[in-house]
mmCIF file of C-alpha atoms in Angstrom:
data_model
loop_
_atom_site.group_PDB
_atom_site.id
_atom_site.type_symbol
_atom_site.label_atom_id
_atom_site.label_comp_id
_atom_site.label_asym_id
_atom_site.label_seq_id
_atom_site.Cartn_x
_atom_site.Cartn_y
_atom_site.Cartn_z
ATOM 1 C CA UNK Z 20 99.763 98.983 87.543
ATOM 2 C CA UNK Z 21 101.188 101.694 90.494
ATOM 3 C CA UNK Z 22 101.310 104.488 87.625
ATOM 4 C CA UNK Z 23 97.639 103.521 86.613
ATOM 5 C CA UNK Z 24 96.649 103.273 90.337
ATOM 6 C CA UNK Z 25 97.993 106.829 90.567
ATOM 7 C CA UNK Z 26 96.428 108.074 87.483
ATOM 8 C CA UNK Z 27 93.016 107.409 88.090
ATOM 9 C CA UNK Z 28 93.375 108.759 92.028
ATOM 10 C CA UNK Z 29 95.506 112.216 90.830
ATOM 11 C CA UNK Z 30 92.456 113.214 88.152
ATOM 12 C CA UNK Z 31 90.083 113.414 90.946
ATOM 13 C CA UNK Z 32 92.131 116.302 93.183
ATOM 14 C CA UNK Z 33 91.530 119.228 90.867
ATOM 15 C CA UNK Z 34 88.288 118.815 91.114
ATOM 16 C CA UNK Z 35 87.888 118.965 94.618
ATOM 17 C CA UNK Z 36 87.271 122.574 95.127
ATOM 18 C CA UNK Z 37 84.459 122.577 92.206
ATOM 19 C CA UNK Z 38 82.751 119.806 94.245
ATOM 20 C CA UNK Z 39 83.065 121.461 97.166
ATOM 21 C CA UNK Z 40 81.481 124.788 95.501
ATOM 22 C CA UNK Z 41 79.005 122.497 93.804
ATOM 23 C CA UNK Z 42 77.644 120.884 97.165
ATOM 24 C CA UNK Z 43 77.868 124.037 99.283
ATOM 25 C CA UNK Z 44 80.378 122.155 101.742
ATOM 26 C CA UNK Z 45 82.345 124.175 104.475
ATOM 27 C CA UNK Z 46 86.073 123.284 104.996
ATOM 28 C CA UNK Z 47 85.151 120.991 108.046
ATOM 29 C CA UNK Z 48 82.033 119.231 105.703
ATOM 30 C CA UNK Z 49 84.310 118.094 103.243
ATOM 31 C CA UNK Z 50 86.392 116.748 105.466
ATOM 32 C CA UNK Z 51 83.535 114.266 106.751
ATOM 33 C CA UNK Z 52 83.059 113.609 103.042
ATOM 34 C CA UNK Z 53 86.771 113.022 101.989
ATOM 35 C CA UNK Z 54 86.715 110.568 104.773
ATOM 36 C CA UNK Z 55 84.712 108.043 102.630
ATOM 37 C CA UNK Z 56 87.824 107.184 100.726
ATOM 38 C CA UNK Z 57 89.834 105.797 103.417
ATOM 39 C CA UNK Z 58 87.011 104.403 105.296
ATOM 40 C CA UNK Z 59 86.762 101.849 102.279
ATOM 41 C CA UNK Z 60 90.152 101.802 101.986
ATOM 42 C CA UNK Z 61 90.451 100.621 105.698
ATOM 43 C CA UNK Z 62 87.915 97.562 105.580
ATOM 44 C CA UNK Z 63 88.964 96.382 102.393
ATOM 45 C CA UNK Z 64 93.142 96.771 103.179
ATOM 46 C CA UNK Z 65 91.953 94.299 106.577
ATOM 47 C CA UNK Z 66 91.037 91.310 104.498
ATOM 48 C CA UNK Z 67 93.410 91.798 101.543
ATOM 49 C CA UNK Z 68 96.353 90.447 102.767
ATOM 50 C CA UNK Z 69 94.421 86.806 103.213
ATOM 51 C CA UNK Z 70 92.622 87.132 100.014
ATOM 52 C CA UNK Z 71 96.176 87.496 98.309
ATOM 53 C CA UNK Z 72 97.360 84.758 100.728
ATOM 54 C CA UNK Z 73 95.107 82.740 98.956
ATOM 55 C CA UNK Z 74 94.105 83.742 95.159
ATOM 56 C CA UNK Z 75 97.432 85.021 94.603
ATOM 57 C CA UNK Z 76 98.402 89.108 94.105
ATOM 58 C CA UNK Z 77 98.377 88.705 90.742
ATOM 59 C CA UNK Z 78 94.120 87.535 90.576
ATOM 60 C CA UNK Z 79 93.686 90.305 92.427
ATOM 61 C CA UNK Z 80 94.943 92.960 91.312
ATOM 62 C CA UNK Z 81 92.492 91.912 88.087
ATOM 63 C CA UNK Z 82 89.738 91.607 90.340
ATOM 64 C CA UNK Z 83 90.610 95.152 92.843
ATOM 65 C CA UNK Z 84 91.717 97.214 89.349
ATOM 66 C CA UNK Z 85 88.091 96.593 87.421
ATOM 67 C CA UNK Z 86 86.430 97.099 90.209
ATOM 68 C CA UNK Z 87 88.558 100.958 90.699
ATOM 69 C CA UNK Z 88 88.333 101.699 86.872
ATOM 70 C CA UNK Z 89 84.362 100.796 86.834
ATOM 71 C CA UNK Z 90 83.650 102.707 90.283
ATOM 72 C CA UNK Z 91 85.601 106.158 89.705
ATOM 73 C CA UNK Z 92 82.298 107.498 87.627
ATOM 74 C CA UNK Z 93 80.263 107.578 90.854
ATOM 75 C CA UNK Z 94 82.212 110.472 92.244
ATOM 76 C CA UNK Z 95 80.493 112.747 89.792
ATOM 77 C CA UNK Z 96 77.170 111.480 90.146
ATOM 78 C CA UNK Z 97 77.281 112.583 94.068
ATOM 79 C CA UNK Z 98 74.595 115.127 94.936
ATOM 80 C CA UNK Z 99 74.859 115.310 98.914
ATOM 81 C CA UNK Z 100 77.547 115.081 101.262
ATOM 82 C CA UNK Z 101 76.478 111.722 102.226
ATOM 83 C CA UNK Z 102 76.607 110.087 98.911
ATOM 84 C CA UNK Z 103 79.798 111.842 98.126
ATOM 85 C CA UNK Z 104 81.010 109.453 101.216
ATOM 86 C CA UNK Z 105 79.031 107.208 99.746
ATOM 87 C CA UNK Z 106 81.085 106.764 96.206
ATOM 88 C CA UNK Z 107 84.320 107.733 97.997
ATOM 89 C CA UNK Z 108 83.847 104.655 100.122
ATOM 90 C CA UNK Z 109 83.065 102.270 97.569
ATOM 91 C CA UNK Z 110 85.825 103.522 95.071
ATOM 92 C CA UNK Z 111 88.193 103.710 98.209
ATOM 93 C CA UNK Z 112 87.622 100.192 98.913
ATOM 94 C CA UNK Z 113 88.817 98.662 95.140
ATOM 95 C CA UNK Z 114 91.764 101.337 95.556
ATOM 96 C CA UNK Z 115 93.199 100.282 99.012
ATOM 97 C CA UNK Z 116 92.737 96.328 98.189
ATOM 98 C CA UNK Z 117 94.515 97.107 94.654
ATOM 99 C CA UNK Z 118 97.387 99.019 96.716
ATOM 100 C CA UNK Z 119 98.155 95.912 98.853
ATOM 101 C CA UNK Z 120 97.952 93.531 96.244
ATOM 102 C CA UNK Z 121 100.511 95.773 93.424
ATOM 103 C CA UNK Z 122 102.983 95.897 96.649
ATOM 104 C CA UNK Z 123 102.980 91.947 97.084
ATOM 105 C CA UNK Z 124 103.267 92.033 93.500
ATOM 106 C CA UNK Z 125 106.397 93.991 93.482
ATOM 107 C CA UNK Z 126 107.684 92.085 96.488
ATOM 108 C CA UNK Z 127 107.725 89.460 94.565
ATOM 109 C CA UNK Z 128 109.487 91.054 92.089
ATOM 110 C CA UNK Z 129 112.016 92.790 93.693
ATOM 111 C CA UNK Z 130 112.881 89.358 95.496
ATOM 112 C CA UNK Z 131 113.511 87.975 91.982
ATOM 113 C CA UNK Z 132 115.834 90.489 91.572
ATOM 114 C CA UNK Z 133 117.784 90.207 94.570
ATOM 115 C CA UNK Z 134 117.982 94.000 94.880
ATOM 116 C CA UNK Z 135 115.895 97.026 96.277
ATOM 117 C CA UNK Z 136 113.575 97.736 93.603
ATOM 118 C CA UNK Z 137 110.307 98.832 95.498
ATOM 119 C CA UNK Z 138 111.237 102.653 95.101
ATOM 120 C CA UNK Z 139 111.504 102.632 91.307
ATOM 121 C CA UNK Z 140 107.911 100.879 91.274
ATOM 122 C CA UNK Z 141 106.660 103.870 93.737
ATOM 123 C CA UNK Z 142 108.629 105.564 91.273
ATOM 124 C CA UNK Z 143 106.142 105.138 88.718
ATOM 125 C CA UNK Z 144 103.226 105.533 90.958
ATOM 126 C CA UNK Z 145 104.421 109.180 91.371
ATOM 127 C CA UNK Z 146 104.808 109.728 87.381
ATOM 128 C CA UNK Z 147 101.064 108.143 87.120
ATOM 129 C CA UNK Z 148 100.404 110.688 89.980
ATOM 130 C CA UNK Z 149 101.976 113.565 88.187
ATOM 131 C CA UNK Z 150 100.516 112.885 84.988
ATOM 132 C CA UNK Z 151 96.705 112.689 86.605
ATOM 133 C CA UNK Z 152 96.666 115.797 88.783
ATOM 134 C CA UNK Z 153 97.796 117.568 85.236
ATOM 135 C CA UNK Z 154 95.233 115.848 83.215
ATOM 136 C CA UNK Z 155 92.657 117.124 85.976
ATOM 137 C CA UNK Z 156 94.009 120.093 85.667
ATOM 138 C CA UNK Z 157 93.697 120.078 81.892
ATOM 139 C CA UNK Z 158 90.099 118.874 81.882
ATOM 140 C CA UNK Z 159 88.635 121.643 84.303
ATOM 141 C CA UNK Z 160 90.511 124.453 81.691
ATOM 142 C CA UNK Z 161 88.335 122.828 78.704
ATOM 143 C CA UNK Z 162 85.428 122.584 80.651
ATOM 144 C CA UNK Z 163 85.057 118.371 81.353
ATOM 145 C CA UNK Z 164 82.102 117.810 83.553
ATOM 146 C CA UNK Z 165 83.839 115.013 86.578
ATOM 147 C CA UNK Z 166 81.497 112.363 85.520
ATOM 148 C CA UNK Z 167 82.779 112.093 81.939
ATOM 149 C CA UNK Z 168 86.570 112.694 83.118
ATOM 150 C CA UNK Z 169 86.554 109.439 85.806
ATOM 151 C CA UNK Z 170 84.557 107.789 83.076
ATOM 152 C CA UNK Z 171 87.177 108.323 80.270
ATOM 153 C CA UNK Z 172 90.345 107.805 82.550
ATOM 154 C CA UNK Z 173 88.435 104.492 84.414
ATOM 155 C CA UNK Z 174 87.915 103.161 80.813
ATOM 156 C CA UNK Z 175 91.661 103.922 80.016
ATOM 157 C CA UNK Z 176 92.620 101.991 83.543
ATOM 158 C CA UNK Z 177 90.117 98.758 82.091
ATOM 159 C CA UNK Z 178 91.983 98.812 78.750
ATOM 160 C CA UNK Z 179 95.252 98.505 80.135
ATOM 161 C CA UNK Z 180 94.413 95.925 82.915
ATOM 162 C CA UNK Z 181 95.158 92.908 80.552
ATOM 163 C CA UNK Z 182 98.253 94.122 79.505
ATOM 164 C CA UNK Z 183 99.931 95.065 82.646
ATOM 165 C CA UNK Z 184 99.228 91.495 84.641
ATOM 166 C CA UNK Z 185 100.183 89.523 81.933
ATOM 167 C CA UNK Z 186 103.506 89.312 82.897
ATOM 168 C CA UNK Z 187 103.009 89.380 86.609
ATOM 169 C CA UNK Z 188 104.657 86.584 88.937
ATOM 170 C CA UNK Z 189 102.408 84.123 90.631
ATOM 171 C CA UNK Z 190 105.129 82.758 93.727
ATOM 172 C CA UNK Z 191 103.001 84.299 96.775
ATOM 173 C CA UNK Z 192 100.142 82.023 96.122
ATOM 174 C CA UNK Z 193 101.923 78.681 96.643
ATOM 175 C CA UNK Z 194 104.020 80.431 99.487
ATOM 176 C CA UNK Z 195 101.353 81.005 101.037
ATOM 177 C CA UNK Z 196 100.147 78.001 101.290
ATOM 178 C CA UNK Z 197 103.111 76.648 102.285
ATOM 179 C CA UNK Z 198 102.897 78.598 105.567
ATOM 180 C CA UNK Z 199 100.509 78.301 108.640
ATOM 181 C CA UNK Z 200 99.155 81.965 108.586
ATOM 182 C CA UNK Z 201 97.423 83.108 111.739
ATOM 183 C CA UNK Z 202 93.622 84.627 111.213
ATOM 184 C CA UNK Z 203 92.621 86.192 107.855
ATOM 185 C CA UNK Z 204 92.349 89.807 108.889
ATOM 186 C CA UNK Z 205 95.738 91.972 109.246
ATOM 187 C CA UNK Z 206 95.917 93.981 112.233
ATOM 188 C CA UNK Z 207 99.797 95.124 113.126
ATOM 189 C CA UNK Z 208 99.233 95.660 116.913
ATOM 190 C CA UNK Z 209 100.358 92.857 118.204
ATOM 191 C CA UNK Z 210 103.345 92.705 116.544
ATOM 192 C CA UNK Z 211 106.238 95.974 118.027
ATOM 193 C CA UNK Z 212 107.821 96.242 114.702
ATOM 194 C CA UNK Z 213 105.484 96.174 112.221
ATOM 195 C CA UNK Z 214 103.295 98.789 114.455
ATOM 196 C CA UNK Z 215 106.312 100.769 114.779
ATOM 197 C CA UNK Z 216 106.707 100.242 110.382
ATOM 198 C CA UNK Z 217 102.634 101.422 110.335
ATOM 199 C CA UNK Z 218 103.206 104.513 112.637
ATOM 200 C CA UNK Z 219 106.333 105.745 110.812
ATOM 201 C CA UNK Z 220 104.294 105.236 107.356
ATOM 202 C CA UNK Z 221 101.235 106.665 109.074
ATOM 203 C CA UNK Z 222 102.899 110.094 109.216
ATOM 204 C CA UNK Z 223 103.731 109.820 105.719
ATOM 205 C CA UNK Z 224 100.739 108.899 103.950
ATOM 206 C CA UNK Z 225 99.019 111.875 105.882
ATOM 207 C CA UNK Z 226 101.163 113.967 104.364
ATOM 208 C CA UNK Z 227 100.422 112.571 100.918
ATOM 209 C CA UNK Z 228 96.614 112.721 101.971
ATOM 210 C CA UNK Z 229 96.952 116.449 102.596
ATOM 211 C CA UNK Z 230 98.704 117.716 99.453
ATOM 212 C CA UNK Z 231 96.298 115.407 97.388
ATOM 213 C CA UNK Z 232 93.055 116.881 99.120
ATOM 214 C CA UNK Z 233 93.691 120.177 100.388
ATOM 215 C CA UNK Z 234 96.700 121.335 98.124
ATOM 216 C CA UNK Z 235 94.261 122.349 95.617
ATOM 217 C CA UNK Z 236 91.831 124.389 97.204
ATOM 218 C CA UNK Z 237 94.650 126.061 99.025
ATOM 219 C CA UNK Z 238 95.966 126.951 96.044
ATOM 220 C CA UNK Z 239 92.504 128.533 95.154
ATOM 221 C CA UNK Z 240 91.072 129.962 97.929
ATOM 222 C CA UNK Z 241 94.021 131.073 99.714
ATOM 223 C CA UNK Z 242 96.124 131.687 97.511
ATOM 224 C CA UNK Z 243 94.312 133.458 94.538
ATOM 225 C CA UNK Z 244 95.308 131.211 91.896
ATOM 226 C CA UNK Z 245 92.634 129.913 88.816
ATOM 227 C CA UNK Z 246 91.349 126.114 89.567
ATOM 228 C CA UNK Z 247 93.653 124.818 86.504
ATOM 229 C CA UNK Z 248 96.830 125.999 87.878
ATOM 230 C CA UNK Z 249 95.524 125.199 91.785
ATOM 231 C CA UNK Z 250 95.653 121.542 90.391
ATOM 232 C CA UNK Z 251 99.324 121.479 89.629
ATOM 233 C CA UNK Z 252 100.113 122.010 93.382
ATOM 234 C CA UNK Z 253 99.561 118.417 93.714
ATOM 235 C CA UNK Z 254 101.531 117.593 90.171
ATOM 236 C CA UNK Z 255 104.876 119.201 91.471
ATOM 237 C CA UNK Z 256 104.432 117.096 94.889
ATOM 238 C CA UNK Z 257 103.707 114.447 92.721
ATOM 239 C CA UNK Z 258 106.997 114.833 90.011
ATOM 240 C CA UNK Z 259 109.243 115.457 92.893
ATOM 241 C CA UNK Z 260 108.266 112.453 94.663
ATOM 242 C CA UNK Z 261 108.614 110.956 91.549
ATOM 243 C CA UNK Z 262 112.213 111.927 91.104
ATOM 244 C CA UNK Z 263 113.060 110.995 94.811
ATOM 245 C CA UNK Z 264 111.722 107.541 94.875
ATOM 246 C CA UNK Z 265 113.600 107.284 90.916
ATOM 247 C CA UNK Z 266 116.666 107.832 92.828
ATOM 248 C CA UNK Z 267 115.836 105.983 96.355
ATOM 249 C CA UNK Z 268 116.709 102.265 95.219
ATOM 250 C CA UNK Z 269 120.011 103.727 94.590
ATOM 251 C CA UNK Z 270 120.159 105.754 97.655
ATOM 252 C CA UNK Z 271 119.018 103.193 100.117
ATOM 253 C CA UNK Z 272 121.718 100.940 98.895
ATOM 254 C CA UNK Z 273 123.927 103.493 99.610
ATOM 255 C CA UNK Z 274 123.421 105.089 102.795
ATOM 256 C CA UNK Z 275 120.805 103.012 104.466
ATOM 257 C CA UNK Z 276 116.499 103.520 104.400
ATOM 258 C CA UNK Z 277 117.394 104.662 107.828
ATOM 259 C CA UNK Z 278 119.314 107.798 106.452
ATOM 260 C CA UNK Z 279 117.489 108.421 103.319
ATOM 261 C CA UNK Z 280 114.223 108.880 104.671
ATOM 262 C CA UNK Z 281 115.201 110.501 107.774
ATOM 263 C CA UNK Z 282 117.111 113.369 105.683
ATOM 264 C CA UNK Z 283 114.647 114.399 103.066
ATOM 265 C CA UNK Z 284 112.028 114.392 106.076
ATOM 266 C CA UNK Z 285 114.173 116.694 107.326
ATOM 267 C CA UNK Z 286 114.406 119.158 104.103
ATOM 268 C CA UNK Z 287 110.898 119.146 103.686
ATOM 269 C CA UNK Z 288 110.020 120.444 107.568
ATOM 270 C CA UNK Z 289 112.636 123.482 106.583
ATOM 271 C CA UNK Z 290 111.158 124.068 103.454
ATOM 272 C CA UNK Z 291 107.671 123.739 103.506
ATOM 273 C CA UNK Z 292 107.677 125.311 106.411
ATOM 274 C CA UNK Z 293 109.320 128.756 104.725
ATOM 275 C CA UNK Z 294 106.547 128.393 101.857
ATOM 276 C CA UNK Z 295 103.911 128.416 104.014
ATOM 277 C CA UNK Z 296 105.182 131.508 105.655
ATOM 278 C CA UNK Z 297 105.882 133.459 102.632
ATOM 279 C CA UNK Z 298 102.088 132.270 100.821
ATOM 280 C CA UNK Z 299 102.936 133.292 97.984
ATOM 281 C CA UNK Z 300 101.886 130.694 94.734
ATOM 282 C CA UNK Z 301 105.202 129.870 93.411
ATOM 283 C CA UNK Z 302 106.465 129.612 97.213
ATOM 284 C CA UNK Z 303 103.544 127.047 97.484
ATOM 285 C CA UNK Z 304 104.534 125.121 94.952
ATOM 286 C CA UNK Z 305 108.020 125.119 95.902
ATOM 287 C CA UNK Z 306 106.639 123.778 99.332
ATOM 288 C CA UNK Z 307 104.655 121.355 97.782
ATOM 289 C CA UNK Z 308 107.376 120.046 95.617
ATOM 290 C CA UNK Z 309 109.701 119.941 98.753
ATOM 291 C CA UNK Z 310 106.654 118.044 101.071
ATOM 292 C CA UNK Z 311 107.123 115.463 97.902
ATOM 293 C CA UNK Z 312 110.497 114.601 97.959
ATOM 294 C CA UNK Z 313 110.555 114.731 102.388
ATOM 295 C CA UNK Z 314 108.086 111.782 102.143
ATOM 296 C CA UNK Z 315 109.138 109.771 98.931
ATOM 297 C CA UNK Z 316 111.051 106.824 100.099
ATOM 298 C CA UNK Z 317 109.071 106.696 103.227
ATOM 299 C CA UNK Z 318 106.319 104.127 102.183
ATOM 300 C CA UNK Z 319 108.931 101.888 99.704
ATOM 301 C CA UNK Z 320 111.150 101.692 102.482
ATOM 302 C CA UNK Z 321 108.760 100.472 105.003
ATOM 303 C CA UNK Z 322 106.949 98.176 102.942
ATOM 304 C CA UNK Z 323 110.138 96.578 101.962
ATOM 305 C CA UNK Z 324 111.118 96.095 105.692
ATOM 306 C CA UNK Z 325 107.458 94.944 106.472
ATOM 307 C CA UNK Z 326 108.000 92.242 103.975
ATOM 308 C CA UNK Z 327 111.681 91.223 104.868
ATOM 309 C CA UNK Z 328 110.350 90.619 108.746
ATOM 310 C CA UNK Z 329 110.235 86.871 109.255
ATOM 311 C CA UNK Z 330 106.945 84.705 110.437
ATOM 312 C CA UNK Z 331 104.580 86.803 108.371
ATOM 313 C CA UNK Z 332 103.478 86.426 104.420
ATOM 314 C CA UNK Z 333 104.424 89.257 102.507
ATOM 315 C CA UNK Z 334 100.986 90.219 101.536
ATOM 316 C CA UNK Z 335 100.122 90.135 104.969
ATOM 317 C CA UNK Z 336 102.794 92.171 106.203
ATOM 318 C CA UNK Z 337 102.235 95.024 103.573
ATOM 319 C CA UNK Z 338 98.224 94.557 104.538
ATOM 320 C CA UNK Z 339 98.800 95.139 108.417
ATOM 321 C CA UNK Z 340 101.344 98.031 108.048
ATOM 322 C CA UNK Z 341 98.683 99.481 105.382
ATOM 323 C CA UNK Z 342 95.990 98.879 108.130
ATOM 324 C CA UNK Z 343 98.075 100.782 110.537
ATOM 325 C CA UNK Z 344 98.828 103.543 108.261
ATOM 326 C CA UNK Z 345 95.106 104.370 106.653
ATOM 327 C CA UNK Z 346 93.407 105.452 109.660
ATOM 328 C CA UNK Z 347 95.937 108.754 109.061
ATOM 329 C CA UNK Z 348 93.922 109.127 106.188
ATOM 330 C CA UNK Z 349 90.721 108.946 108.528
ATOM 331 C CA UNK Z 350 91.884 111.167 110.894
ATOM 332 C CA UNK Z 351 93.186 113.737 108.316
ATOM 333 C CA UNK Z 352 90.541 114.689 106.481
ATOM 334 C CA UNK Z 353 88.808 115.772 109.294
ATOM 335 C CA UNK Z 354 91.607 117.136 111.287
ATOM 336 C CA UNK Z 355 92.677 119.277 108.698
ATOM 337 C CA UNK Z 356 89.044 120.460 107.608
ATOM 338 C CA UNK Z 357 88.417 121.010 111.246
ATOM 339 C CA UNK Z 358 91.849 123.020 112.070
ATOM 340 C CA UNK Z 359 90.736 124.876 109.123
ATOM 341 C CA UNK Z 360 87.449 125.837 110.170
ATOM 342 C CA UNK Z 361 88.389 126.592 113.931
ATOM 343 C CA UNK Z 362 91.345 128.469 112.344
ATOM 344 C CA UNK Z 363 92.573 129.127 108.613
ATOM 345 C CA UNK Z 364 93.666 126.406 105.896
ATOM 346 C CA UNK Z 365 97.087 128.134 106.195
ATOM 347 C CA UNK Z 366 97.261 127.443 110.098
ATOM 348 C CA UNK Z 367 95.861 123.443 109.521
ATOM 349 C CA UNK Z 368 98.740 122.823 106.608
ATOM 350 C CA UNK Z 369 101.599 123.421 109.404
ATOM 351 C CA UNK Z 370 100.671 120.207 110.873
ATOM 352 C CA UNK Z 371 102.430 118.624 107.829
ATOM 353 C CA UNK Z 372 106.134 119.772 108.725
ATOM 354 C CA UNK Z 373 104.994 118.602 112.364
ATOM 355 C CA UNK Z 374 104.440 115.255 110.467
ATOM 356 C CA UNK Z 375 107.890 114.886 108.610
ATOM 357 C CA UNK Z 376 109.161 115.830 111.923
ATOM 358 C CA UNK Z 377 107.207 112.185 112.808
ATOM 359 C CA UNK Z 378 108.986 110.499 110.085
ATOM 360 C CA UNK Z 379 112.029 111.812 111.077
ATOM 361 C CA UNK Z 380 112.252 110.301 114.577
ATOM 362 C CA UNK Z 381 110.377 106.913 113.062
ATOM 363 C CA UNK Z 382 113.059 106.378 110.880
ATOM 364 C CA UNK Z 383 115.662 106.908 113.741
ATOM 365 C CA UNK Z 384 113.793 104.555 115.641
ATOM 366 C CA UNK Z 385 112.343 101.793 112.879
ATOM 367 C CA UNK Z 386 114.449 101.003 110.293
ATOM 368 C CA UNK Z 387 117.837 99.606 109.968
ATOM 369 C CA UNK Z 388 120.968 101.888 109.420
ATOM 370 C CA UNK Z 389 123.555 100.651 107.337
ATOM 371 C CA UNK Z 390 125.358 97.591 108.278
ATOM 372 C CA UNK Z 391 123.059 97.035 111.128
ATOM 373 C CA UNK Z 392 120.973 93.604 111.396
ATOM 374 C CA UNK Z 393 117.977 94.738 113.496
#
């Protein structure tokens, strides 16, 4: 389910500067319109954890994963800017509520275990990431209208569906009622930790916001390279994060989440950094590759300390961190569109190194060290 999830999102980057081109949309315009996705996102992610609380994370992630496979065809019917927002919002809606409810899933899973386990499934979101931005990239070379390409890959997502839950775990649903849970809508802000948790995975989900939505036209516009290759920017963020979060169950055992996700943070400002100063294509995706690996334990090592925090349900501590987290995705879209427009897409990208600086000090100040109990 997280490499399908992935899939499905990754085939839509490539084609973000053709849309763009198609609508006539300045830099700062289609940041308005990329905010539709995480505007869903948002509203659905506040009422997910209590619909999990109660149906269960395994109902719905049916329910959330239909409705993302049967909505990703309305991106390429969008004519305007507004019903570009439009689709984005309504496809961004069944993809947040389907992220909350996979991550109580593997909760669940990685409790049966007895081990850390979330990073391996992130893992395989990553590979499903990898493997969509190339198929994107792949379909724009042979000509694929968008329409027909979210149409084939949503199909593939539907066939799959029945498959991939039948094995799923069904504990959260009688835990949950088990438990007195407070209100049905996760919000993280009264609650220091799990706001601290949501700010730390705030500045990493902005950073995987940015290299899925602007990595690609960077690529193209700045950079000089053909829309096929642009869209493997995003693929070698994608693999490396892949190949971090592979090797972070392992890691985090070893040295702590504290120490893992502080470090590669603190690669990835040095790096991407360099890349963005040399712009040159293979330094770019160098720096993209690098931005990948900085942020790829962050989000499997906060939702598993989210969900180890006691007096919450799991679902509902992965839904209020989330609901802390995704307005970085409303506030990028635009803040990078508008940095562009006041300045150059070059000058808006630094603000990622400034945010792996963020998840440097949030891990110093957020998650447990090795050994410690707090």
């Amino acid at each position: 389910m997280f490499a399908l999830h992935a899939t499905l999102f990754a085939t839509w980057t490539p084609y973000i500067p053709l849309v763009k081109a198609k609508l006539a949309l300045s830099d700062g315009q289609l940041g308005i319109a990329l905010l539709g996705g995480p505007v869903g996102a948002l509203l659905a992610i506040l009422c997910t954890g209590a619909l999990v609380s109660w149906l269960g994370s395994r109902r719905v992630m049916v329910i959330t994963a239909i409705g993302y496979g049967l909505s990703a065809g309305l991106l390429g019917l969008a004519d305007s800017l507004f019903t570009l927002f439009l689709a984005l919002a309504v496809w961004g809606a069944f993809q947040g509520s389907l992220d909350v409810a996979m991550n109580a899933q593997a909760v669940l899973v990685e409790r049966e275990y007895g081990r850390s386990v979330m990073s391996s499934f992130h893992a395989c979101w990553s590979l499903g990431a990898a493997t969509g931005g190339a198929l994107g990239g792949l379909a724009i070379s042979v000509g694929l209208p968008l329409t027909a390409q979210m149409l084939l890959v949503g199909v593939l997502v539907l066939i799959f569906v029945p498959a991939t839950v039948k094995l799923a775990l069904t504990g959260d649903r009688s835990a949950a009622h088990e438990r007195k849970e407070k209100g049905g809508v996760s919000f993280p802000f009264k609650d220091g930790k799990l706001l601290a948790l949501g700010a730390l995975m705030l500045a990493a989900v902005l950073c995987e916001g940015a290299a899925a939505e602007w990595s690609a036209l960077y690529m193209k516009e700045n950079l000089g390279t053909s829309p096929a290759f642009a869209g493997f920017a995003f693929s070698a963020f994608a693999l490396s994060m892949f190949l971090g979060r592979a090797m972070g169950d392992r890691w985090v055992v070893r040295f702590s989440g504290r120490a893992v996700v502080g470090t590669l943070a603190a690669v990835a400002v040095v790096v991407f950094t360099t890349a963005l100063l040399i712009g040159h294509p293979w330094a770019a995706l160098l720096g993209f590759a690098t931005l990948g690996l900085g942020v790829a334990c962050a989000v499997p090592v906060v939702f598993s300390s989210a969900a180890a925090l006691p007096g919450r349900h799991a679902a509902q501590a992965i839904a209020a961190v989330s609901a802390a987290a995704w307005p970085g995705f409303l506030l990028g879209p635009p803040m990078i569109g508008g940095l562009a427009q006041a300045f150059t897409l070059p000058v808006a990208l630094f603000v990622l190194p400034l945010l792996c600086v963020g998840v440097l000090v949030g891990a110093r100040f957020a998650l447990r060290g090795k050994g410690s109990s707090s």
